[in-house]
Short mmCIF file of N, CA and C and ligand atoms in Angstrom, two decimals:
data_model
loop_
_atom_site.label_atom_id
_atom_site.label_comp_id
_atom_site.label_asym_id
_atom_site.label_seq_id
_atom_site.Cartn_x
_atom_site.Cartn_y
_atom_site.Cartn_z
N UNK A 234 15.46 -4.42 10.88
CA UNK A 234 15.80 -5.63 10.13
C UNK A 234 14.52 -6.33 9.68
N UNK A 235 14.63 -7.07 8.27
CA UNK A 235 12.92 -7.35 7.81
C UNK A 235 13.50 -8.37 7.54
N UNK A 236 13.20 -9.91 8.16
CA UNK A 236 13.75 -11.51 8.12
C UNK A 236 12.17 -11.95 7.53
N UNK A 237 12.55 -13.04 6.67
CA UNK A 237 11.72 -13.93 6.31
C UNK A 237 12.13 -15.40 6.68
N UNK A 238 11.23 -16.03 7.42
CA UNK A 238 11.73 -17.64 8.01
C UNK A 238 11.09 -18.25 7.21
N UNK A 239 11.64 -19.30 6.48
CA UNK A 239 10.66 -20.56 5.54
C UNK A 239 11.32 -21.60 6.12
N UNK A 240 10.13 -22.47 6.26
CA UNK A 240 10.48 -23.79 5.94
C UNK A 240 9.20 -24.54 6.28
N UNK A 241 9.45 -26.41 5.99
CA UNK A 241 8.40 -27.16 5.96
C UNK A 241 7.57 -26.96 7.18
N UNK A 242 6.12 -27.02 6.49
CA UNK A 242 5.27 -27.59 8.11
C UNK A 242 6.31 -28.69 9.05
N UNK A 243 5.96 -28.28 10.52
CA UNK A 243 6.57 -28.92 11.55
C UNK A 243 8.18 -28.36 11.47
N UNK A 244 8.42 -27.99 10.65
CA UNK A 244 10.27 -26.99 10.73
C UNK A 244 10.51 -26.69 12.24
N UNK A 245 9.68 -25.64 12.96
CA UNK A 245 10.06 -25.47 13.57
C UNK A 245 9.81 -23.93 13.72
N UNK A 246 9.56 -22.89 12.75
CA UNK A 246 9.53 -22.00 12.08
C UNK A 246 8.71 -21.19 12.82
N UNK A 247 7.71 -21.34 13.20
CA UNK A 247 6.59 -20.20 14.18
C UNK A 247 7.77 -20.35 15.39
N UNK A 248 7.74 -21.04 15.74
CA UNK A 248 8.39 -21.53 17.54
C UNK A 248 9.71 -20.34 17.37
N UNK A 249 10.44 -20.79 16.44
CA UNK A 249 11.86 -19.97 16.21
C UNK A 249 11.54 -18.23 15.78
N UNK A 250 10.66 -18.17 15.10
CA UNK A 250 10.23 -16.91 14.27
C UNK A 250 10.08 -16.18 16.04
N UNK A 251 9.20 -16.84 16.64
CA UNK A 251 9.15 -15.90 17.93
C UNK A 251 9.77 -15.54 18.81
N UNK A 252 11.07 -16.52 19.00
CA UNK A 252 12.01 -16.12 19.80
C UNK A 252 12.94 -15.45 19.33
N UNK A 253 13.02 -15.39 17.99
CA UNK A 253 14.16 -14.63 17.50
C UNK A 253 13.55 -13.28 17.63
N UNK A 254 12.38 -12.78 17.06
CA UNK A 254 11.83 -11.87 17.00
C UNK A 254 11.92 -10.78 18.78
N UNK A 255 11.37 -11.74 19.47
CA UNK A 255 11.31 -11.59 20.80
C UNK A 255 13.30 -10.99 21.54
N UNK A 256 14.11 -11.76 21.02
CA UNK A 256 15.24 -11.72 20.84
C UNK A 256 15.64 -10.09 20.93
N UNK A 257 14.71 -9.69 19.16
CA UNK A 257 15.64 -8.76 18.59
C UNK A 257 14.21 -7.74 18.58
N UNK A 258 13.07 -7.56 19.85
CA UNK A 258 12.08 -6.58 19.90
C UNK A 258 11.52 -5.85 18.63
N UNK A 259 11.26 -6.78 17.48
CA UNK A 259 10.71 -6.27 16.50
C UNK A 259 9.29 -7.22 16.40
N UNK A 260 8.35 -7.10 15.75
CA UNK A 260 7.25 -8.07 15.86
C UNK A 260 6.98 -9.24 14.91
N UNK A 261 6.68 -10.27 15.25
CA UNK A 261 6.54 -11.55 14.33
C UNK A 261 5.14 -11.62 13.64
N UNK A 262 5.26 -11.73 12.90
CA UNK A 262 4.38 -11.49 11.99
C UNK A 262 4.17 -12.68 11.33
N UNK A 263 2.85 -13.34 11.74
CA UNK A 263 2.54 -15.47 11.43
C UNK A 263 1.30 -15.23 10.46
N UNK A 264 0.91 -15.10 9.30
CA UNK A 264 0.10 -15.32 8.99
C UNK A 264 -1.05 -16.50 9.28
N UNK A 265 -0.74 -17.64 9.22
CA UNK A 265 -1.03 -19.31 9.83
C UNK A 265 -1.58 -18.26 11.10
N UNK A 266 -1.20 -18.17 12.46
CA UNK A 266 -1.17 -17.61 13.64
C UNK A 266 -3.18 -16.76 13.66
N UNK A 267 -2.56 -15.82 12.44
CA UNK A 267 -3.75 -14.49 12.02
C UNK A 267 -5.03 -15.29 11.77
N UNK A 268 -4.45 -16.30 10.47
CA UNK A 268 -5.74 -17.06 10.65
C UNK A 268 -6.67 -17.91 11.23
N UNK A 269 -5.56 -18.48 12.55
CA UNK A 269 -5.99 -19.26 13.73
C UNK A 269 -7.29 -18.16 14.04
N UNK A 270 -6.82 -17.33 14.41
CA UNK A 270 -7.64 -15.95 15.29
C UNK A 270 -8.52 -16.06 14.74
N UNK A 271 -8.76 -15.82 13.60
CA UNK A 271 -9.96 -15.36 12.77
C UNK A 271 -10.98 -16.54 12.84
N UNK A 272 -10.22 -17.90 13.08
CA UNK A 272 -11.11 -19.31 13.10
C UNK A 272 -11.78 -19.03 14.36
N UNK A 273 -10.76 -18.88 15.52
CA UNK A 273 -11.43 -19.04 16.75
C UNK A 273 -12.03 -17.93 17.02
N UNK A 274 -12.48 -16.79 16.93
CA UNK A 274 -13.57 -15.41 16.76
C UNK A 274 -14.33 -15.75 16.23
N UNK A 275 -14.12 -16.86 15.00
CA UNK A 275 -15.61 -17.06 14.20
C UNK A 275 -15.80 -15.78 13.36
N UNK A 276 -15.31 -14.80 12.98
CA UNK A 276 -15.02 -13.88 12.25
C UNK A 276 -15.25 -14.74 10.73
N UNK A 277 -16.54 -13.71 9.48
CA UNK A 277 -16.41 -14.50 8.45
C UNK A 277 -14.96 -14.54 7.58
N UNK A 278 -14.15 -14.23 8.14
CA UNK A 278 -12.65 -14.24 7.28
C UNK A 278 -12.47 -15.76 7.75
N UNK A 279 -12.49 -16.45 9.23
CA UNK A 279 -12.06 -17.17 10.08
C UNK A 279 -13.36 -18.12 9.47
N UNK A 280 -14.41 -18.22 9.14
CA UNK A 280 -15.26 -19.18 8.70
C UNK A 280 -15.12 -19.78 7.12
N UNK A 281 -14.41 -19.12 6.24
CA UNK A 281 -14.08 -18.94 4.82
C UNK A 281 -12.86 -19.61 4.74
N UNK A 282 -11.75 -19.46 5.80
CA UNK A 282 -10.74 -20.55 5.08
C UNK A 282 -10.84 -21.34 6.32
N UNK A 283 -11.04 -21.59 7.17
CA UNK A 283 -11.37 -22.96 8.06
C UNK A 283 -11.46 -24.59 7.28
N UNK A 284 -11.81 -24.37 6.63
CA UNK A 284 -11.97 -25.75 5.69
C UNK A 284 -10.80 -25.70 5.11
N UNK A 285 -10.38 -24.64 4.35
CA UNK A 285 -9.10 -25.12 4.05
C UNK A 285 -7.51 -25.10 4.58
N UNK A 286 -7.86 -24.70 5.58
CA UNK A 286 -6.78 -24.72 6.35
C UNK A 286 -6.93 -26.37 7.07
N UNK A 287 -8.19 -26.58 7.36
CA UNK A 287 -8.35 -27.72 8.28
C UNK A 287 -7.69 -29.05 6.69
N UNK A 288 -8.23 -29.07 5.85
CA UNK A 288 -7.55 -29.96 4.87
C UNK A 288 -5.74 -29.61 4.23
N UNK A 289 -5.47 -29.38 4.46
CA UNK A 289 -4.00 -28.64 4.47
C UNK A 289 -3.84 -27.89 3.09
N UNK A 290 -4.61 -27.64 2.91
CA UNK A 290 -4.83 -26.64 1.63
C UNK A 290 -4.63 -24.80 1.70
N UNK A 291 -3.55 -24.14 0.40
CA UNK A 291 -3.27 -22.70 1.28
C UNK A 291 -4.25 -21.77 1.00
N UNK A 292 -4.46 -20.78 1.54
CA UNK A 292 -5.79 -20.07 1.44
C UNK A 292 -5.42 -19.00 0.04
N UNK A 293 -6.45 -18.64 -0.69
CA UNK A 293 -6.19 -17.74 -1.57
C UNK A 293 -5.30 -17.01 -1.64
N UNK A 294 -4.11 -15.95 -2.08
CA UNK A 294 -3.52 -15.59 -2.63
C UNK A 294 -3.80 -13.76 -1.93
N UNK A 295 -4.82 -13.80 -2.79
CA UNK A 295 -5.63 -12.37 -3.08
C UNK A 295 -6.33 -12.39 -1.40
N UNK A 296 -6.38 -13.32 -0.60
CA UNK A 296 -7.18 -12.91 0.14
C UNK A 296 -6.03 -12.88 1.38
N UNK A 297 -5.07 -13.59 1.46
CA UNK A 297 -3.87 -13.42 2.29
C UNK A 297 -2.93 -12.37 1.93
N UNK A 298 -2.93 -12.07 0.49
CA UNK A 298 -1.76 -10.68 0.92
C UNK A 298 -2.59 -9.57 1.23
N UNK A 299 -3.95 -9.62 1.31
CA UNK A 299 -4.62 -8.26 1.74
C UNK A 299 -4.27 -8.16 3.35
N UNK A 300 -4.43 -9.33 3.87
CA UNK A 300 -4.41 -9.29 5.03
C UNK A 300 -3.29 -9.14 5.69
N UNK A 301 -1.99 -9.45 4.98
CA UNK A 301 -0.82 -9.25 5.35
C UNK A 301 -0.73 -7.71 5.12
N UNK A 302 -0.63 -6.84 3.75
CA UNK A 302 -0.83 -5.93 3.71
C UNK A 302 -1.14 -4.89 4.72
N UNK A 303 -2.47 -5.39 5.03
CA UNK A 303 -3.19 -4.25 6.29
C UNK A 303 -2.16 -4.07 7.35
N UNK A 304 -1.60 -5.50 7.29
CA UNK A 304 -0.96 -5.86 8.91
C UNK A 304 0.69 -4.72 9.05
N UNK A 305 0.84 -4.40 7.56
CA UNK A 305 2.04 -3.78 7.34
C UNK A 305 1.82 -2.43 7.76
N UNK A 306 0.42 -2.17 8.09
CA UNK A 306 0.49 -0.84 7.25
C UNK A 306 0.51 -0.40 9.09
N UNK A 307 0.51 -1.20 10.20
CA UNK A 307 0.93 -0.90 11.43
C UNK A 307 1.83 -0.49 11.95
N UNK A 308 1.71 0.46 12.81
CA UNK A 308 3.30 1.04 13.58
C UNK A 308 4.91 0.48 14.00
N UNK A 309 3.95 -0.68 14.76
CA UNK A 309 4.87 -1.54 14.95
C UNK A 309 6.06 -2.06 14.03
N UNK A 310 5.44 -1.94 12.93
CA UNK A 310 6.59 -2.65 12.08
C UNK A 310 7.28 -1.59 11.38
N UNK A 311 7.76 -0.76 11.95
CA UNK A 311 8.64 0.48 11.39
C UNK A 311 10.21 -0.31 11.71
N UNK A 312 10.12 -0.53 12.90
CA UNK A 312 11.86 -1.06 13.10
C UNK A 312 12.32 -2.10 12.46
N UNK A 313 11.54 -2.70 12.15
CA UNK A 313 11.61 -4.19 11.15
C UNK A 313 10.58 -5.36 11.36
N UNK A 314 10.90 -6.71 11.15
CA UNK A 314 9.89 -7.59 11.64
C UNK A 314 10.32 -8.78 10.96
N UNK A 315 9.57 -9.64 11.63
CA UNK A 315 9.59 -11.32 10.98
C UNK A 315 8.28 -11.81 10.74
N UNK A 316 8.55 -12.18 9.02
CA UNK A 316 7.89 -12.91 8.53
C UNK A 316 7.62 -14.09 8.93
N UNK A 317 6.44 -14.94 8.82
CA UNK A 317 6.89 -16.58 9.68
C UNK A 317 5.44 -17.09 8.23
N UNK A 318 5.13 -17.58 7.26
CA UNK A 318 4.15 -17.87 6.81
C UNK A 318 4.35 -17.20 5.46
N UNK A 319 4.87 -16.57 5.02
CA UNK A 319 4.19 -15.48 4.27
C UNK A 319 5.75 -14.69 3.58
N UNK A 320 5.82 -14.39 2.29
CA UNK A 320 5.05 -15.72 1.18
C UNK A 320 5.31 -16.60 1.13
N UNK A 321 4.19 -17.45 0.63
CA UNK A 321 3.81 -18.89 0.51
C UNK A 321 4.19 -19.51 -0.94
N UNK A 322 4.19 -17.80 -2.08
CA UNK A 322 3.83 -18.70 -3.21
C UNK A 322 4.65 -17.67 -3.72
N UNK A 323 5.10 -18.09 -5.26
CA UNK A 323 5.71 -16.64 -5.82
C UNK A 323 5.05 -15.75 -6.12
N UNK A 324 3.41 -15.71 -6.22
CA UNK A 324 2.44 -14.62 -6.86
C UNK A 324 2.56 -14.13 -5.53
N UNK A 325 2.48 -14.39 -4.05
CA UNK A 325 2.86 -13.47 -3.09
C UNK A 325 3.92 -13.10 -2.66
N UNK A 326 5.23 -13.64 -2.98
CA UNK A 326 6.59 -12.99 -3.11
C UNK A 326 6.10 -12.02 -3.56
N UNK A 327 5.69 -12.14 -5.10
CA UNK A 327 6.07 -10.32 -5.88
C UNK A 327 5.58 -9.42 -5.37
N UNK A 328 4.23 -10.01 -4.22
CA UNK A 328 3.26 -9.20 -4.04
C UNK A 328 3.73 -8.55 -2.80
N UNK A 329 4.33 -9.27 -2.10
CA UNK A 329 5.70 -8.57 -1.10
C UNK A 329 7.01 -7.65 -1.73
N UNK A 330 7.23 -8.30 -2.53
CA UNK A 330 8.26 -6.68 -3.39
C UNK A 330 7.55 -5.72 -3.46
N UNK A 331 6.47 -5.73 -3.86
CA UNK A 331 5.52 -4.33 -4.14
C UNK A 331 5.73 -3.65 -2.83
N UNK A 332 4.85 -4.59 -1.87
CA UNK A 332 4.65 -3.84 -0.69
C UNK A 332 5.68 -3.17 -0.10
N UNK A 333 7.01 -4.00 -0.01
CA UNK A 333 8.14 -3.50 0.64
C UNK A 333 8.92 -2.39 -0.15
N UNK A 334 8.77 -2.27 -1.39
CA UNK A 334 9.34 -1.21 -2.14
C UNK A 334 10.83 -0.93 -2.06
N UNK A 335 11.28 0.10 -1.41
CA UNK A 335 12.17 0.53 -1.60
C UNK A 335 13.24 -0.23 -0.32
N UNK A 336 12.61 -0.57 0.58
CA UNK A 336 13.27 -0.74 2.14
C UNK A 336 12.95 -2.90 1.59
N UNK A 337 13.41 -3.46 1.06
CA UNK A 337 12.96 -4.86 0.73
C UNK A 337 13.76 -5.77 2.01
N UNK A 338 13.44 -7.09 2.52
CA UNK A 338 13.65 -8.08 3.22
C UNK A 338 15.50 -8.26 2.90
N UNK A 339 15.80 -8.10 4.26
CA UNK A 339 17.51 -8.19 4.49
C UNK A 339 17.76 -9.68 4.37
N UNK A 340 17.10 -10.59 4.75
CA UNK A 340 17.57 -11.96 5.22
C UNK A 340 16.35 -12.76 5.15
N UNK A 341 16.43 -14.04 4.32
CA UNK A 341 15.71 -15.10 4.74
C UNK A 341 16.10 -16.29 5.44
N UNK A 342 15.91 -16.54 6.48
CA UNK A 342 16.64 -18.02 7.03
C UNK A 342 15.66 -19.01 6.67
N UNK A 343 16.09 -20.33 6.34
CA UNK A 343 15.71 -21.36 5.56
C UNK A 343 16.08 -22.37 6.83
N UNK A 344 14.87 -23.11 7.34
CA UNK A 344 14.74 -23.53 8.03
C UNK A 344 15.07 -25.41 7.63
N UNK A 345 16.62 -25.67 7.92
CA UNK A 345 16.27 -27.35 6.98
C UNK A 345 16.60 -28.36 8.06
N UNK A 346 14.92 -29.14 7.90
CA UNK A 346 14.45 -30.64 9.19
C UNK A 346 14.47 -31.66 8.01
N UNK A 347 15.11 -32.96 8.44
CA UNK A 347 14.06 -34.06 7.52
C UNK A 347 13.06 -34.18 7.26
N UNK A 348 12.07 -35.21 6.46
CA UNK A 348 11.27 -35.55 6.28
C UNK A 348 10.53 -35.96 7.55
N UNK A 349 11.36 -37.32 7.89
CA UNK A 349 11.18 -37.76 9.10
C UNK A 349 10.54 -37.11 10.50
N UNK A 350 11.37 -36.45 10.87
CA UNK A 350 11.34 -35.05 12.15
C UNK A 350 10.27 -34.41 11.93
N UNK A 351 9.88 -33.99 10.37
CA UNK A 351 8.59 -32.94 10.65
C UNK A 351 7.48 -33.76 10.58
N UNK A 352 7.42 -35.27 10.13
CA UNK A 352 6.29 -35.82 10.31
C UNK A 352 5.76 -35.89 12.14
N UNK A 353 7.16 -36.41 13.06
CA UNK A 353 7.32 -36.10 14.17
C UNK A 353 6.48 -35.55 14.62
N UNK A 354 7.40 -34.18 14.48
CA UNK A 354 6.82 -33.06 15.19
C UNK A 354 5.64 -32.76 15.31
N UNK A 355 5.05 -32.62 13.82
CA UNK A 355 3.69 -32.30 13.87
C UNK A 355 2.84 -33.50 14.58
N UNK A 356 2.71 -34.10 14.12
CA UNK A 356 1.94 -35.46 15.47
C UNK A 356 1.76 -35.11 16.54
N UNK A 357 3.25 -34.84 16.98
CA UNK A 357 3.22 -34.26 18.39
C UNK A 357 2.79 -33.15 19.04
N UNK A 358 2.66 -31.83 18.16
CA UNK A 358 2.09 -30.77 17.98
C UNK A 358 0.36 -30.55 18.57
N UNK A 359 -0.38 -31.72 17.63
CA UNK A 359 -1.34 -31.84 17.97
C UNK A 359 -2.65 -31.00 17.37
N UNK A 360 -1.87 -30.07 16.84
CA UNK A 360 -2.89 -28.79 16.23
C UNK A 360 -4.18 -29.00 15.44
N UNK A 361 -5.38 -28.82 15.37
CA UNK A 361 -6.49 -29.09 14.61
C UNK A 361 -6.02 -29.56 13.00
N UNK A 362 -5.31 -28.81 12.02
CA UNK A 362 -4.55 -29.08 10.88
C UNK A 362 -3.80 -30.50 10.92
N UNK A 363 -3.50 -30.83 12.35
CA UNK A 363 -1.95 -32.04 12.10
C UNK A 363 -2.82 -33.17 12.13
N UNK A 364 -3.39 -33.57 11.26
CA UNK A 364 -3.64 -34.97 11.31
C UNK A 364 -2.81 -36.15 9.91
N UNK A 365 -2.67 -36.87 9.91
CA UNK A 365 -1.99 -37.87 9.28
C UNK A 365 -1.75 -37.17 8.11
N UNK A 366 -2.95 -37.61 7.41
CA UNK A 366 -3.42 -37.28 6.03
C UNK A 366 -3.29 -35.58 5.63
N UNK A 367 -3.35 -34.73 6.52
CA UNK A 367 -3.52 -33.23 6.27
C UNK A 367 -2.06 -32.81 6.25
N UNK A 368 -1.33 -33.73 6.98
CA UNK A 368 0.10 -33.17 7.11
C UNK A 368 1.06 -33.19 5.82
N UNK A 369 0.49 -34.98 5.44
CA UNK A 369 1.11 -35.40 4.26
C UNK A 369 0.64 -34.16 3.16
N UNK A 370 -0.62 -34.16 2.78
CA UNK A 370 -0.89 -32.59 1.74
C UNK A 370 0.15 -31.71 2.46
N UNK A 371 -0.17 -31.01 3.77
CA UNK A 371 0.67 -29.81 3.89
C UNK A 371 2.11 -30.05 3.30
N UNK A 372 3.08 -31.34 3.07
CA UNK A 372 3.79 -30.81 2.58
C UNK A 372 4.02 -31.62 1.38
N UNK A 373 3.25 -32.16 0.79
CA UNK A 373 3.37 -32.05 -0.89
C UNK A 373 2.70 -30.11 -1.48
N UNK A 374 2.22 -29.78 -0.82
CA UNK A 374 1.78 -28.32 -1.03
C UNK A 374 2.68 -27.40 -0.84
N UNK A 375 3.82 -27.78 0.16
CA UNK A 375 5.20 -26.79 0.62
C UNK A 375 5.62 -27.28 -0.67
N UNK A 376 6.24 -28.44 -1.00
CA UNK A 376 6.96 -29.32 -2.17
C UNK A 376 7.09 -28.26 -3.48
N UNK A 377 5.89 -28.46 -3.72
CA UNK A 377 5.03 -27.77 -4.98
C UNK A 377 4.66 -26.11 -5.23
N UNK A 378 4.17 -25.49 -3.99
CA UNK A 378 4.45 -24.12 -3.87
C UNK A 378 5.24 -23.14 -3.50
N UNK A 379 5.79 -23.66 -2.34
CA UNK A 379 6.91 -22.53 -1.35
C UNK A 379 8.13 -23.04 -1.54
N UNK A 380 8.50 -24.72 -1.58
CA UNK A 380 9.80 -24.87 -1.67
C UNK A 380 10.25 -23.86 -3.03
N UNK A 381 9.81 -23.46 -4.06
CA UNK A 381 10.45 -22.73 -5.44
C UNK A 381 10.80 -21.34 -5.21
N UNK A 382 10.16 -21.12 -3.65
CA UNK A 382 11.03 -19.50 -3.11
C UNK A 382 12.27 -19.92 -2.84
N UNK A 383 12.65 -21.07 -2.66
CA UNK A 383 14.23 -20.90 -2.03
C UNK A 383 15.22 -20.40 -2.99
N UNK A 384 14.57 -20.73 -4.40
CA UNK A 384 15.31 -20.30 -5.66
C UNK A 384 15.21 -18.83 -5.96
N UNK A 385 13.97 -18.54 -5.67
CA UNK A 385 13.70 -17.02 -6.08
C UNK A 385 14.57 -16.06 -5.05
N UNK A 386 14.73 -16.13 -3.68
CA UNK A 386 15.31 -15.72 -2.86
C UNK A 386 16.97 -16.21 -3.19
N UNK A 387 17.50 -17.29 -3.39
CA UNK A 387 18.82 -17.64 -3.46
C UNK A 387 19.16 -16.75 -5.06
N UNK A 388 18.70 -16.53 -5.95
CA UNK A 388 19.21 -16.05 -6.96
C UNK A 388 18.79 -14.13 -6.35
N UNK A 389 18.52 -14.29 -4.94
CA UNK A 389 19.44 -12.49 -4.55
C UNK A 389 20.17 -13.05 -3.65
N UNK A 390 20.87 -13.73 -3.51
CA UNK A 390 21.53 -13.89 -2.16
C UNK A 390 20.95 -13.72 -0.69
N UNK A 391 20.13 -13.97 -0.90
CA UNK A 391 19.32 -13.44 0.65
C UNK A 391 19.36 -14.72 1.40
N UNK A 392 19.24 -16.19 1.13
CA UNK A 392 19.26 -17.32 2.00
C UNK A 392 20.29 -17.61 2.97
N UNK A 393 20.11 -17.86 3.96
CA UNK A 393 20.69 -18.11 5.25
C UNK A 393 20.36 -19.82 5.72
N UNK A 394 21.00 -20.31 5.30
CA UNK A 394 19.88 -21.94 5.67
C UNK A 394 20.66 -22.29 6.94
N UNK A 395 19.38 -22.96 8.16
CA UNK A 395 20.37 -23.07 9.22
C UNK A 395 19.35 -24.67 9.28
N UNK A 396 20.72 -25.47 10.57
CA UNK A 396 19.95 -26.68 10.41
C UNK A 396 19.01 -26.60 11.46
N UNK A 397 17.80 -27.10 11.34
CA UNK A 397 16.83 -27.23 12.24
C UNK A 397 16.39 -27.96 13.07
N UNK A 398 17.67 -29.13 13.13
CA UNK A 398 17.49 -30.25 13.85
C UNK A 398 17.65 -30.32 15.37
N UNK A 399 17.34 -30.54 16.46
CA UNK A 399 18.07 -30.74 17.65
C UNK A 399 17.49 -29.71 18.81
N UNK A 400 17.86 -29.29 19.73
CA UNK A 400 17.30 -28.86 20.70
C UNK A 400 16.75 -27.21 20.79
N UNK A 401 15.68 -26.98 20.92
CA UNK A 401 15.42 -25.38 20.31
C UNK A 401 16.10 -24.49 20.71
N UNK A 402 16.74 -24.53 21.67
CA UNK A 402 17.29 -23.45 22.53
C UNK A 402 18.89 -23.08 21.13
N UNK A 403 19.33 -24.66 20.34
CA UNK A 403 20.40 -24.10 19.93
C UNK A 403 20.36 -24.00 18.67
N UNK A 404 19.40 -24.41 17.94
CA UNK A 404 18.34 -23.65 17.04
C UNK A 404 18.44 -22.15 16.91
N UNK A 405 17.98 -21.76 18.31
CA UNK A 405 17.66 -20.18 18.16
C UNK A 405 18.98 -19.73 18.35
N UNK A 406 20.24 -20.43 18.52
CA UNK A 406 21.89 -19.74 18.86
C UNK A 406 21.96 -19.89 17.39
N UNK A 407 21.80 -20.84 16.08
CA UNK A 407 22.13 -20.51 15.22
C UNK A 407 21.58 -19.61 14.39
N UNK A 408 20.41 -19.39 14.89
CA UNK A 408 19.59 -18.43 13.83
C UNK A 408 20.23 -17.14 14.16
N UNK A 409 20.69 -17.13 15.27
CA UNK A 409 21.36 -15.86 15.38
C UNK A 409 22.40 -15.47 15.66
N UNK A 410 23.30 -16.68 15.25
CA UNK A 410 24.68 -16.32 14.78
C UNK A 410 24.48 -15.97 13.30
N UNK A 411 24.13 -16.75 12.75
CA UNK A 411 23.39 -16.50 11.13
C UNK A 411 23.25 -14.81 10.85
N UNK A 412 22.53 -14.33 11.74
CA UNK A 412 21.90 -13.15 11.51
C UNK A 412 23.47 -12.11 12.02
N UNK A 413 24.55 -12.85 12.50
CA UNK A 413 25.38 -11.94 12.57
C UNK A 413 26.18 -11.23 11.76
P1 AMP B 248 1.15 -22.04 9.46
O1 AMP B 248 0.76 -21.68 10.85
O2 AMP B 248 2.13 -21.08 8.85
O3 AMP B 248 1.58 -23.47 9.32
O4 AMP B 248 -0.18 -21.88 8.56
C1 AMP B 248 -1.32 -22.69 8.81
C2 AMP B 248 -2.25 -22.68 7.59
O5 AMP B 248 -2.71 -21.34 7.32
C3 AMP B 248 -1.62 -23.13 6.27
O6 AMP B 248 -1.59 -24.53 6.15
C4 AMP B 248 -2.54 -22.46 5.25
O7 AMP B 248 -3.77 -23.14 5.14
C5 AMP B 248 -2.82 -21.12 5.92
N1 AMP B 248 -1.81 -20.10 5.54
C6 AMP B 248 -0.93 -19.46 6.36
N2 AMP B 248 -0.15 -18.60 5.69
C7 AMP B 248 -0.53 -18.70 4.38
C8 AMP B 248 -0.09 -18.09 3.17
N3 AMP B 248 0.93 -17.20 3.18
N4 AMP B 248 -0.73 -18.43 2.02
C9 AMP B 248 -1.73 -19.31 2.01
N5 AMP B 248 -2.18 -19.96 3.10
C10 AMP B 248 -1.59 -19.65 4.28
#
């Protein structure tokens, strides 16, 4: 099974992406996550978007589907997998049709929090990225870039929108009744 999870910073979306994944023994696959790594190794991939990840800004295009790419081209993801990050934009949607070819993404679940809640969350979160000001960009940048997948994905029928509100444990019961 090949799931794609979207939704706003603070959604909820890594947290859920892993238990579902974990759930259903296929591997989660976080881009955000990949590039943590690369920050904290100090790796020059991890020194190159550090700044813009730290301002809530998304990293190149060309330089994230390579890296997703590579990540495909692993064993692991023969049985299926979850997306959690990725795509971000529609120039990396298409760039995910390519990749996926013939075997394409069964399901996207659409992760929907208020406004409110994800300002929340993230606060609470705490993460180097979550500060006031970086959060507010992160999601005039969802607004403006990723929210316009929900269209590209809803005109195949692939959206699954579950609500994201309330206690995680029943969160992850709807994501996977959803997936039934
Ligand atoms: P996340 O953990 O998914 O919230 O991602 C954290 C940060 O990593 C984002 O705010 C972006 O700066 C960067 N990032 C992660 N995935 C992508 C992507 N698909 N395209 C561009 N930037 C990304």
């Amino acid at each position: 099974m090949k799931l794609l999870f979207i939704g706003p910073p603070g959604s909820g979306k890594g947290t859920q992406a892993a238990r579902v994944a974990d759930r259903l023994g296929i591997p989660h696959i976080s881009t955000g996550e990949m590039f943590r790594q690369h920050v904290s190794k100090g790796t020059g991939l991890g020194r190159h978007v550090q700044a813009l990840m730290e301002s809530g800004e998304y990293v190149p295009d060309e330089i994230t589907t390579r890296m997703l790419e590579q990540r495909l081209t692993e064993a692991d993801v023969a049985p299926g997998f979850i997306l959690d990050g990725f795509p971000r934009t529609t120039a990396q949607a298409e760039q995910l049709d390519e990749m996926l070819g013939s075997a394409p993404l069964d399901r996207v679940i659409s992760l929907e929090v208020s406004n409110d809640d994800l300002m929340g969350r993230m606060l609470a979160r705490g993460r180097a990225d979550d500060t006031r000001g970086t959060i507010r960009r992160r999601l005039e940048v969802y607004q403006s870039q990723t929210a316009p997948l929900l269209e590209f994905y809803a005109s195949r029928d692939l959206i699954e929108p579950v609500d994201g509100s309330g206690p995680i444990d029943q969160i992850t019961e709807r994501i996977m009744a959803a997936l039934r």
